[in-house]
Amino acid sequence: MPITILDLILLGVMLVSGLLAMVRGFMREVLSIAAWGAAALVTLYSFSKLLPTAKTYFNNDTVASVVVVAGTFVGTLLIVSVITVKISDMILDSRIGALDRTLGFLFGLGRGLLIVVVAFLFFSWLVPDKQRPDWVTTAKSRVVLQGTGDWLMSLLPDDPENTILKKFKKNKPDDDQTDTESPAAGGDGYSKPARDSLKKLIEKPAAK
């Protein structure tokens, strides 16, 4: 079975990704992923605390939510990235710099494989089996890409989109509930001065 275009694409992407990761170093690659994860976590757990403040500046709830999510994520990512870059530069300049670059190359190969696997999954969803070109169906790497893609899909929840939305809704403050509870808190009855005034008004006709 000859090498097809899909095989060459996989080899090319993995090689480029490996070389880039080797230049940057293993620790910088790992810490960059950690920075994205940290930004996502900070955004997720600070959303409910920052949203009320954003609503004071934006009348539209959707705009306020987008500003909170985008601002928190980008801000956290920039701050953490500055820290991780300094750490990775210190490692590259140390004695283990060569080992860090070697591990970075291996990491880049795996990342390149993951990129092609994700692209292959989207291609499989969009293009039916009968309409796929021969350089895809006869590729030597098709079995690896399909198997890795199936494994990744098994790690995802049944409905990832709704799972993420439910998490944000859970952290979102319930403004409607607060508004409905406020009148109820003040609806226990008239205050004492008001009751005294009403009592005097009722007693005046009786005195006449």
Coordinates of N, CA and C in Angstrom, one line a residue:
M1 N 0.9 -1.2 0.0 CA 0.0 0.0 0.0 C 0.9 1.2 0.0
P2 N 0.8 2.1 -1.0 CA 1.7 3.3 -1.1 C 1.3 4.3 -0.1
I3 N 2.2 5.3 0.1 CA 2.0 6.4 1.0 C 1.1 7.4 0.3
T4 N 0.0 7.8 0.9 CA -0.9 8.8 0.3 C -0.7 10.2 0.9
I5 N -1.6 11.1 0.4 CA -1.5 12.5 0.8 C -1.7 12.6 2.3
L6 N -2.7 11.9 2.8 CA -3.0 11.9 4.2 C -1.8 11.5 5.1
D7 N -1.1 10.5 4.6 CA 0.1 10.1 5.4 C 1.2 11.2 5.4
L8 N 1.3 11.9 4.2 CA 2.3 13.0 4.1 C 1.9 14.1 5.0
I9 N 0.6 14.4 5.0 CA 0.1 15.5 5.9 C 0.4 15.2 7.3
L10 N 0.1 14.0 7.7 CA 0.4 13.6 9.1 C 1.9 13.8 9.5
L11 N 2.7 13.2 8.6 CA 4.2 13.3 8.9 C 4.7 14.8 8.9
G12 N 4.1 15.6 8.0 CA 4.5 17.0 7.9 C 4.1 17.8 9.1
V13 N 2.9 17.6 9.5 CA 2.4 18.3 10.7 C 3.1 17.9 12.0
M14 N 3.4 16.6 12.1 CA 4.1 16.1 13.3 C 5.5 16.7 13.3
L15 N 6.2 16.7 12.1 CA 7.6 17.2 12.1 C 7.7 18.6 12.4
V16 N 6.8 19.5 11.8 CA 6.8 20.9 12.1 C 6.5 21.2 13.6
S17 N 5.5 20.5 14.1 CA 5.2 20.7 15.5 C 6.3 20.2 16.4
G18 N 7.0 19.1 16.0 CA 8.1 18.7 16.8 C 9.3 19.7 16.8
L19 N 9.6 20.2 15.7 CA 10.7 21.2 15.6 C 10.4 22.5 16.4
L20 N 9.1 22.9 16.3 CA 8.8 24.1 17.0 C 8.8 23.9 18.5
A21 N 8.3 22.8 18.9 CA 8.4 22.4 20.4 C 9.8 22.3 20.8
M22 N 10.7 21.7 20.0 CA 12.1 21.6 20.3 C 12.8 22.9 20.6
V23 N 12.4 23.9 19.7 CA 13.0 25.3 19.9 C 12.5 25.9 21.1
R24 N 11.2 25.7 21.4 CA 10.6 26.4 22.6 C 11.0 25.6 23.9
G25 N 11.2 24.3 23.8 CA 11.5 23.6 25.0 C 10.2 22.9 25.6
F26 N 10.4 21.8 26.2 CA 9.3 21.0 26.8 C 8.6 21.7 27.9
M27 N 9.3 22.3 28.8 CA 8.6 23.0 29.9 C 7.8 24.2 29.4
R28 N 8.3 24.9 28.4 CA 7.5 26.0 27.9 C 6.2 25.5 27.3
E29 N 6.3 24.4 26.6 CA 5.1 23.9 25.9 C 4.1 23.4 27.0
V30 N 4.6 22.7 28.0 CA 3.7 22.3 29.1 C 3.1 23.4 29.9
L31 N 3.9 24.4 30.2 CA 3.5 25.5 31.0 C 2.5 26.4 30.2
S32 N 2.7 26.4 28.9 CA 1.7 27.2 28.1 C 0.3 26.5 28.1
I33 N 0.3 25.2 28.1 CA -1.0 24.5 28.2 C -1.6 24.8 29.6
A34 N -0.7 24.7 30.6 CA -1.1 25.0 32.0 C -1.7 26.4 32.1
A35 N -1.1 27.4 31.4 CA -1.6 28.7 31.4 C -3.0 28.8 30.9
W36 N -3.3 28.1 29.8 CA -4.7 28.1 29.2 C -5.6 27.4 30.2
G37 N -5.2 26.3 30.8 CA -6.1 25.7 31.8 C -6.3 26.6 33.0
A38 N -5.3 27.3 33.5 CA -5.5 28.2 34.6 C -6.5 29.3 34.3
A39 N -6.3 29.8 33.0 CA -7.2 30.9 32.6 C -8.7 30.4 32.5
A40 N -8.9 29.2 32.0 CA -10.2 28.6 32.0 C -10.8 28.4 33.3
L41 N -10.0 27.9 34.3 CA -10.5 27.7 35.6 C -10.9 29.0 36.3
V42 N -10.0 30.0 36.2 CA -10.3 31.3 36.8 C -11.5 31.9 36.3
T43 N -11.7 31.8 35.0 CA -12.9 32.4 34.3 C -14.1 31.7 34.8
L44 N -14.1 30.4 34.9 CA -15.2 29.6 35.3 C -15.7 29.9 36.8
Y45 N -14.7 30.0 37.7 CA -15.1 30.2 39.1 C -15.2 31.7 39.5
S46 N -14.8 32.6 38.7 CA -14.9 34.0 39.0 C -16.1 34.7 38.2
F47 N -16.7 33.9 37.4 CA -17.8 34.4 36.5 C -19.0 35.0 37.4
S48 N -19.4 34.2 38.4 CA -20.5 34.6 39.2 C -20.2 35.9 40.1
K49 N -19.0 36.0 40.4 CA -18.6 37.2 41.3 C -18.4 38.5 40.5
L50 N -18.0 38.3 39.2 CA -17.7 39.5 38.4 C -18.9 40.0 37.6
L51 N -19.9 39.0 37.3 CA -21.0 39.4 36.5 C -21.9 40.5 37.0
P52 N -22.2 40.5 38.3 CA -23.0 41.7 38.8 C -22.3 43.0 38.6
T53 N -21.0 43.1 38.8 CA -20.3 44.3 38.5 C -20.4 44.7 37.1
A54 N -20.2 43.8 36.2 CA -20.3 44.1 34.7 C -21.7 44.5 34.3
K55 N -22.7 44.0 35.0 CA -24.1 44.4 34.7 C -24.4 45.9 35.0
T56 N -23.6 46.5 35.9 CA -23.8 47.9 36.3 C -23.3 48.8 35.2
Y57 N -22.4 48.2 34.3 CA -21.9 49.0 33.2 C -22.6 48.7 31.8
F58 N -23.2 47.5 31.7 CA -23.8 47.0 30.5 C -25.2 46.6 30.8
N59 N -26.1 47.2 30.0 CA -27.6 46.9 30.2 C -27.9 45.5 29.7
N60 N -27.2 45.1 28.7 CA -27.5 43.8 28.1 C -26.8 42.7 28.8
D61 N -27.5 41.7 29.3 CA -26.9 40.6 30.1 C -25.9 39.8 29.2
T62 N -26.2 39.6 27.9 CA -25.3 38.8 27.1 C -24.0 39.5 26.9
V63 N -24.1 40.8 26.7 CA -22.8 41.6 26.5 C -22.0 41.6 27.8
A64 N -22.7 41.7 28.9 CA -22.0 41.7 30.2 C -21.3 40.3 30.4
S65 N -22.0 39.2 30.1 CA -21.4 37.9 30.2 C -20.2 37.7 29.3
V66 N -20.3 38.2 28.1 CA -19.2 38.0 27.1 C -18.0 38.9 27.6
V67 N -18.2 40.1 28.1 CA -17.1 40.9 28.6 C -16.4 40.2 29.8
V68 N -17.2 39.7 30.7 CA -16.6 39.0 31.9 C -15.8 37.8 31.4
V69 N -16.3 37.0 30.6 CA -15.6 35.8 30.2 C -14.3 36.1 29.4
A70 N -14.5 37.0 28.4 CA -13.3 37.3 27.6 C -12.3 38.1 28.3
G71 N -12.7 39.1 29.1 CA -11.7 39.9 29.9 C -11.0 39.0 30.9
T72 N -11.7 38.2 31.7 CA -11.1 37.4 32.7 C -10.1 36.4 32.1
F73 N -10.6 35.7 31.0 CA -9.7 34.7 30.4 C -8.5 35.3 29.8
V74 N -8.6 36.4 29.0 CA -7.4 37.0 28.4 C -6.5 37.5 29.4
G75 N -7.0 38.2 30.4 CA -6.2 38.8 31.4 C -5.4 37.8 32.2
T76 N -6.1 36.7 32.6 CA -5.4 35.7 33.3 C -4.4 35.0 32.5
L77 N -4.7 34.7 31.2 CA -3.8 34.1 30.3 C -2.5 34.9 30.1
L78 N -2.6 36.2 30.0 CA -1.4 37.1 29.8 C -0.6 37.1 31.0
I79 N -1.2 37.1 32.2 CA -0.4 37.2 33.4 C 0.4 35.9 33.7
V80 N -0.4 34.8 33.5 CA 0.3 33.4 33.7 C 1.3 33.2 32.7
S81 N 1.1 33.6 31.4 CA 2.0 33.4 30.4 C 3.4 34.1 30.6
V82 N 3.3 35.3 31.1 CA 4.5 36.0 31.4 C 5.4 35.3 32.5
I83 N 4.7 34.7 33.5 CA 5.4 33.9 34.5 C 6.0 32.7 33.9
T84 N 5.2 31.9 33.1 CA 5.7 30.7 32.6 C 6.8 30.8 31.6
V85 N 6.8 31.9 30.9 CA 7.9 32.2 29.9 C 9.2 32.4 30.7
K86 N 9.2 33.1 31.8 CA 10.4 33.3 32.6 C 10.9 32.0 33.1
I87 N 10.0 31.2 33.6 CA 10.4 29.9 34.2 C 11.1 29.0 33.1
S88 N 10.4 29.0 31.9 CA 10.9 28.1 30.9 C 12.3 28.6 30.3
D89 N 12.5 29.9 30.3 CA 13.8 30.5 29.9 C 14.9 30.1 30.8
M90 N 14.6 30.1 32.1 CA 15.6 29.7 33.1 C 16.0 28.2 32.9
I91 N 15.0 27.4 32.6 CA 15.3 26.0 32.4 C 16.1 25.8 31.1
L92 N 15.8 26.5 30.0 CA 16.5 26.3 28.8 C 18.0 26.7 29.0
D93 N 18.2 27.7 29.8 CA 19.6 28.2 30.0 C 20.4 27.4 31.0
S94 N 19.7 26.4 31.6 CA 20.4 25.6 32.6 C 21.1 24.4 32.0
R95 N 21.6 23.5 32.8 CA 22.3 22.3 32.3 C 21.3 21.3 31.7
I96 N 20.1 21.3 32.0 CA 19.1 20.4 31.5 C 18.4 20.9 30.2
G97 N 19.0 22.0 29.6 CA 18.4 22.6 28.5 C 18.3 21.6 27.3
A98 N 19.4 20.8 27.1 CA 19.3 19.9 26.0 C 18.3 18.8 26.2
L99 N 18.1 18.3 27.4 CA 17.1 17.4 27.7 C 15.7 18.0 27.5
D100 N 15.6 19.2 27.9 CA 14.3 19.9 27.8 C 13.9 20.0 26.3
R101 N 14.9 20.3 25.4 CA 14.6 20.4 24.0 C 14.2 19.1 23.4
T102 N 14.9 18.0 23.8 CA 14.6 16.7 23.3 C 13.2 16.2 23.7
L103 N 12.8 16.5 25.0 CA 11.5 16.2 25.4 C 10.5 17.0 24.7
G104 N 10.9 18.3 24.4 CA 10.0 19.2 23.7 C 9.7 18.6 22.3
F105 N 10.7 18.1 21.6 CA 10.5 17.5 20.3 C 9.5 16.3 20.3
L106 N 9.7 15.4 21.3 CA 8.7 14.3 21.5 C 7.3 14.8 21.8
F107 N 7.2 15.8 22.6 CA 5.9 16.4 22.9 C 5.3 17.0 21.6
G108 N 6.1 17.7 20.8 CA 5.6 18.3 19.6 C 5.1 17.2 18.6
L109 N 5.7 16.1 18.6 CA 5.3 15.0 17.7 C 3.9 14.5 18.2
G110 N 3.7 14.4 19.5 CA 2.4 14.0 20.0 C 1.3 15.1 19.7
R111 N 1.7 16.3 19.8 CA 0.8 17.4 19.6 C 0.4 17.5 18.1
G112 N 1.3 17.2 17.2 CA 1.0 17.2 15.8 C 0.1 16.1 15.5
L113 N 0.3 14.9 16.1 CA -0.7 13.8 15.9 C -2.1 14.2 16.3
L114 N -2.2 14.8 17.5 CA -3.5 15.2 18.0 C -4.2 16.2 17.1
I115 N -3.4 17.2 16.5 CA -4.0 18.2 15.6 C -4.6 17.5 14.4
V116 N -3.9 16.5 13.8 CA -4.4 15.8 12.6 C -5.5 14.9 13.0
V117 N -5.5 14.3 14.2 CA -6.7 13.5 14.6 C -7.9 14.3 14.7
V118 N -7.8 15.5 15.3 CA -9.0 16.4 15.4 C -9.5 16.8 14.1
A119 N -8.6 17.1 13.2 CA -9.0 17.5 11.8 C -9.6 16.3 11.1
F120 N -9.1 15.1 11.3 CA -9.7 13.9 10.7 C -11.1 13.6 11.2
L121 N -11.3 13.9 12.5 CA -12.7 13.7 13.1 C -13.7 14.6 12.4
F122 N -13.3 15.9 12.3 CA -14.2 16.8 11.6 C -14.5 16.4 10.2
F123 N -13.4 16.0 9.5 CA -13.6 15.5 8.1 C -14.5 14.3 8.0
S124 N -14.4 13.4 9.0 CA -15.3 12.2 9.0 C -16.7 12.6 9.2
W125 N -17.0 13.6 10.1 CA -18.3 14.0 10.3 C -19.0 14.7 9.1
L126 N -18.1 15.5 8.4 CA -18.7 16.3 7.3 C -18.8 15.5 6.0
V127 N -17.9 14.5 5.8 CA -17.9 13.8 4.5 C -18.3 12.4 4.7
P128 N -19.4 12.0 4.0 CA -19.8 10.5 4.1 C -18.7 9.6 3.6
D129 N -18.9 8.3 4.0 CA -17.9 7.3 3.7 C -17.7 7.2 2.1
K130 N -18.8 7.2 1.4 CA -18.8 7.0 0.0 C -18.2 8.1 -0.8
Q131 N -18.2 9.3 -0.2 CA -17.7 10.5 -0.8 C -16.2 10.8 -0.5
R132 N -15.6 10.0 0.4 CA -14.2 10.3 0.8 C -13.2 9.9 -0.3
P133 N -12.2 10.7 -0.6 CA -11.3 10.3 -1.7 C -10.4 9.1 -1.3
D134 N -9.8 8.5 -2.3 CA -9.0 7.4 -2.1 C -7.8 7.6 -1.2
W135 N -7.2 8.8 -1.3 CA -6.0 9.1 -0.5 C -6.3 9.2 1.0
V136 N -7.6 9.2 1.3 CA -8.0 9.1 2.7 C -8.3 7.6 3.1
T137 N -9.1 7.0 2.3 CA -9.6 5.6 2.6 C -8.4 4.6 2.6
T138 N -7.4 4.8 1.7 CA -6.3 3.9 1.6 C -5.1 4.3 2.3
A139 N -5.2 5.3 3.1 CA -4.0 5.8 3.8 C -3.6 4.8 4.9
K140 N -2.3 4.7 5.1 CA -1.8 3.8 6.1 C -2.1 4.3 7.5
S141 N -2.1 5.6 7.6 CA -2.3 6.3 8.9 C -3.8 6.4 9.3
R142 N -4.7 5.9 8.4 CA -6.1 6.1 8.7 C -6.6 5.3 10.0
V143 N -6.0 4.1 10.1 CA -6.4 3.3 11.3 C -5.9 3.9 12.6
V144 N -4.7 4.5 12.6 CA -4.2 5.2 13.8 C -5.1 6.4 14.1
L145 N -5.4 7.2 13.0 CA -6.1 8.4 13.2 C -7.5 8.1 13.7
Q146 N -8.2 7.1 13.2 CA -9.5 6.7 13.6 C -9.5 6.2 15.0
G147 N -8.6 5.3 15.3 CA -8.5 4.7 16.6 C -8.3 5.8 17.7
T148 N -7.3 6.7 17.4 CA -7.0 7.8 18.4 C -8.2 8.7 18.5
G149 N -8.9 9.0 17.4 CA -10.1 9.8 17.5 C -11.2 9.2 18.3
D150 N -11.4 7.9 18.1 CA -12.5 7.2 18.9 C -12.1 7.2 20.4
W151 N -10.8 7.1 20.7 CA -10.4 7.2 22.1 C -10.7 8.5 22.7
L152 N -10.4 9.6 22.0 CA -10.6 11.0 22.4 C -12.1 11.2 22.7
M153 N -12.9 10.7 21.8 CA -14.4 10.9 21.9 C -14.9 10.2 23.1
S154 N -14.3 9.0 23.5 CA -14.8 8.3 24.6 C -14.5 9.1 25.9
L155 N -13.5 10.0 25.9 CA -13.2 10.8 27.1 C -14.1 11.9 27.3
L156 N -14.8 12.4 26.3 CA -15.7 13.5 26.4 C -17.0 13.1 27.0
P157 N -17.7 14.0 27.7 CA -19.1 13.7 28.2 C -20.1 13.5 27.1
D158 N -21.2 13.0 27.4 CA -22.2 12.7 26.3 C -22.6 14.0 25.6
D159 N -22.8 15.0 26.4 CA -23.2 16.3 25.8 C -22.3 17.4 26.3
P160 N -21.1 17.6 25.8 CA -20.2 18.5 26.3 C -20.7 20.0 26.3
E161 N -21.4 20.4 25.3 CA -21.9 21.7 25.2 C -22.8 22.1 26.3
N162 N -23.8 21.2 26.6 CA -24.8 21.5 27.7 C -24.1 21.4 29.0
T163 N -23.1 20.5 29.1 CA -22.4 20.4 30.4 C -21.7 21.7 30.8
I164 N -21.0 22.3 29.8 CA -20.3 23.6 30.0 C -21.3 24.7 30.3
L165 N -22.4 24.7 29.6 CA -23.4 25.8 29.8 C -24.1 25.6 31.2
K166 N -24.3 24.4 31.6 CA -24.9 24.2 33.0 C -23.9 24.7 34.0
K167 N -22.6 24.5 33.8 CA -21.7 24.9 34.8 C -21.7 26.4 34.9
F168 N -21.8 27.1 33.8 CA -21.8 28.6 33.9 C -23.1 29.1 34.5
K169 N -24.2 28.4 34.2 CA -25.5 28.8 34.8 C -25.5 28.5 36.3
K170 N -24.8 27.5 36.7 CA -24.8 27.2 38.1 C -24.0 28.3 38.9
N171 N -23.0 28.8 38.2 CA -22.2 29.9 38.9 C -22.8 31.3 38.7
K172 N -23.8 31.4 37.8 CA -24.4 32.7 37.5 C -25.4 33.1 38.7
P173 N -25.3 34.3 39.2 CA -26.2 34.8 40.3 C -27.6 34.9 39.8
D174 N -28.5 34.4 40.6 CA -29.9 34.4 40.3 C -30.5 35.8 40.6
D175 N -30.4 36.7 39.6 CA -30.9 38.1 39.8 C -32.4 38.1 40.0
D176 N -33.1 37.2 39.2 CA -34.6 37.2 39.3 C -35.1 36.8 40.6
Q177 N -34.4 35.8 41.2 CA -34.8 35.4 42.6 C -34.6 36.5 43.6
T178 N -33.5 37.2 43.5 CA -33.2 38.3 44.4 C -34.2 39.4 44.3
D179 N -34.6 39.7 43.0 CA -35.6 40.7 42.8 C -37.0 40.4 43.4
T180 N -37.3 39.1 43.3 CA -38.6 38.7 43.8 C -38.7 38.6 45.3
E181 N -37.5 38.3 45.9 CA -37.4 38.2 47.3 C -37.4 39.5 48.0
S182 N -36.9 40.6 47.4 CA -36.8 41.9 48.0 C -38.2 42.4 48.4
P183 N -39.2 42.4 47.5 CA -40.5 43.0 48.0 C -41.1 42.1 49.1
A184 N -40.8 40.8 49.1 CA -41.4 40.0 50.1 C -40.8 40.3 51.5
A185 N -39.6 40.7 51.5 CA -38.9 41.1 52.7 C -39.5 42.3 53.4
G186 N -40.0 43.2 52.5 CA -40.6 44.4 53.0 C -42.1 44.3 53.2
G187 N -42.7 43.2 52.9 CA -44.1 43.0 52.9 C -44.7 42.4 54.2
D188 N -43.9 42.5 55.3 CA -44.4 41.9 56.5 C -45.5 42.7 57.2
G189 N -45.7 43.9 56.8 CA -46.7 44.8 57.4 C -46.3 46.2 57.5
Y190 N -47.1 47.1 58.1 CA -46.8 48.5 58.2 C -45.8 48.6 59.4
S191 N -45.0 49.7 59.3 CA -44.1 50.0 60.4 C -44.9 50.6 61.6
K192 N -44.3 50.7 62.8 CA -45.0 51.2 64.0 C -45.4 52.6 63.8
P193 N -44.6 53.5 63.3 CA -45.1 54.9 63.1 C -46.3 55.0 62.2
A194 N -46.3 54.1 61.1 CA -47.4 54.2 60.2 C -48.7 53.7 60.9
R195 N -48.6 52.6 61.7 CA -49.7 52.1 62.4 C -50.3 53.1 63.4
D196 N -49.4 53.9 64.1 CA -49.9 54.9 65.0 C -50.6 56.0 64.3
S197 N -50.1 56.4 63.1 CA -50.8 57.4 62.3 C -52.2 57.0 61.9
L198 N -52.3 55.7 61.4 CA -53.6 55.2 61.0 C -54.6 55.1 62.2
K199 N -54.0 54.8 63.4 CA -54.9 54.7 64.6 C -55.5 56.0 65.0
K200 N -54.6 57.1 64.8 CA -55.1 58.4 65.2 C -56.2 58.9 64.2
L201 N -56.0 58.6 62.9 CA -57.0 59.0 61.9 C -58.3 58.3 62.2
I202 N -58.3 57.1 62.6 CA -59.5 56.3 62.9 C -60.2 56.9 64.2
E203 N -59.4 57.3 65.2 CA -60.0 57.7 66.4 C -60.5 59.1 66.4
K204 N -60.1 60.0 65.4 CA -60.5 61.4 65.3 C -62.0 61.5 65.1
P205 N -62.6 60.8 64.1 CA -64.1 60.9 64.0 C -64.9 60.4 65.2
A206 N -64.3 59.4 65.9 CA -65.0 58.9 67.1 C -65.0 60.0 68.2
A207 N -63.9 60.8 68.3 CA -63.8 61.8 69.3 C -64.8 62.9 69.1
K208 N -65.1 63.3 67.8 CA -66.1 64.3 67.5 C -67.5 63.9 67.9

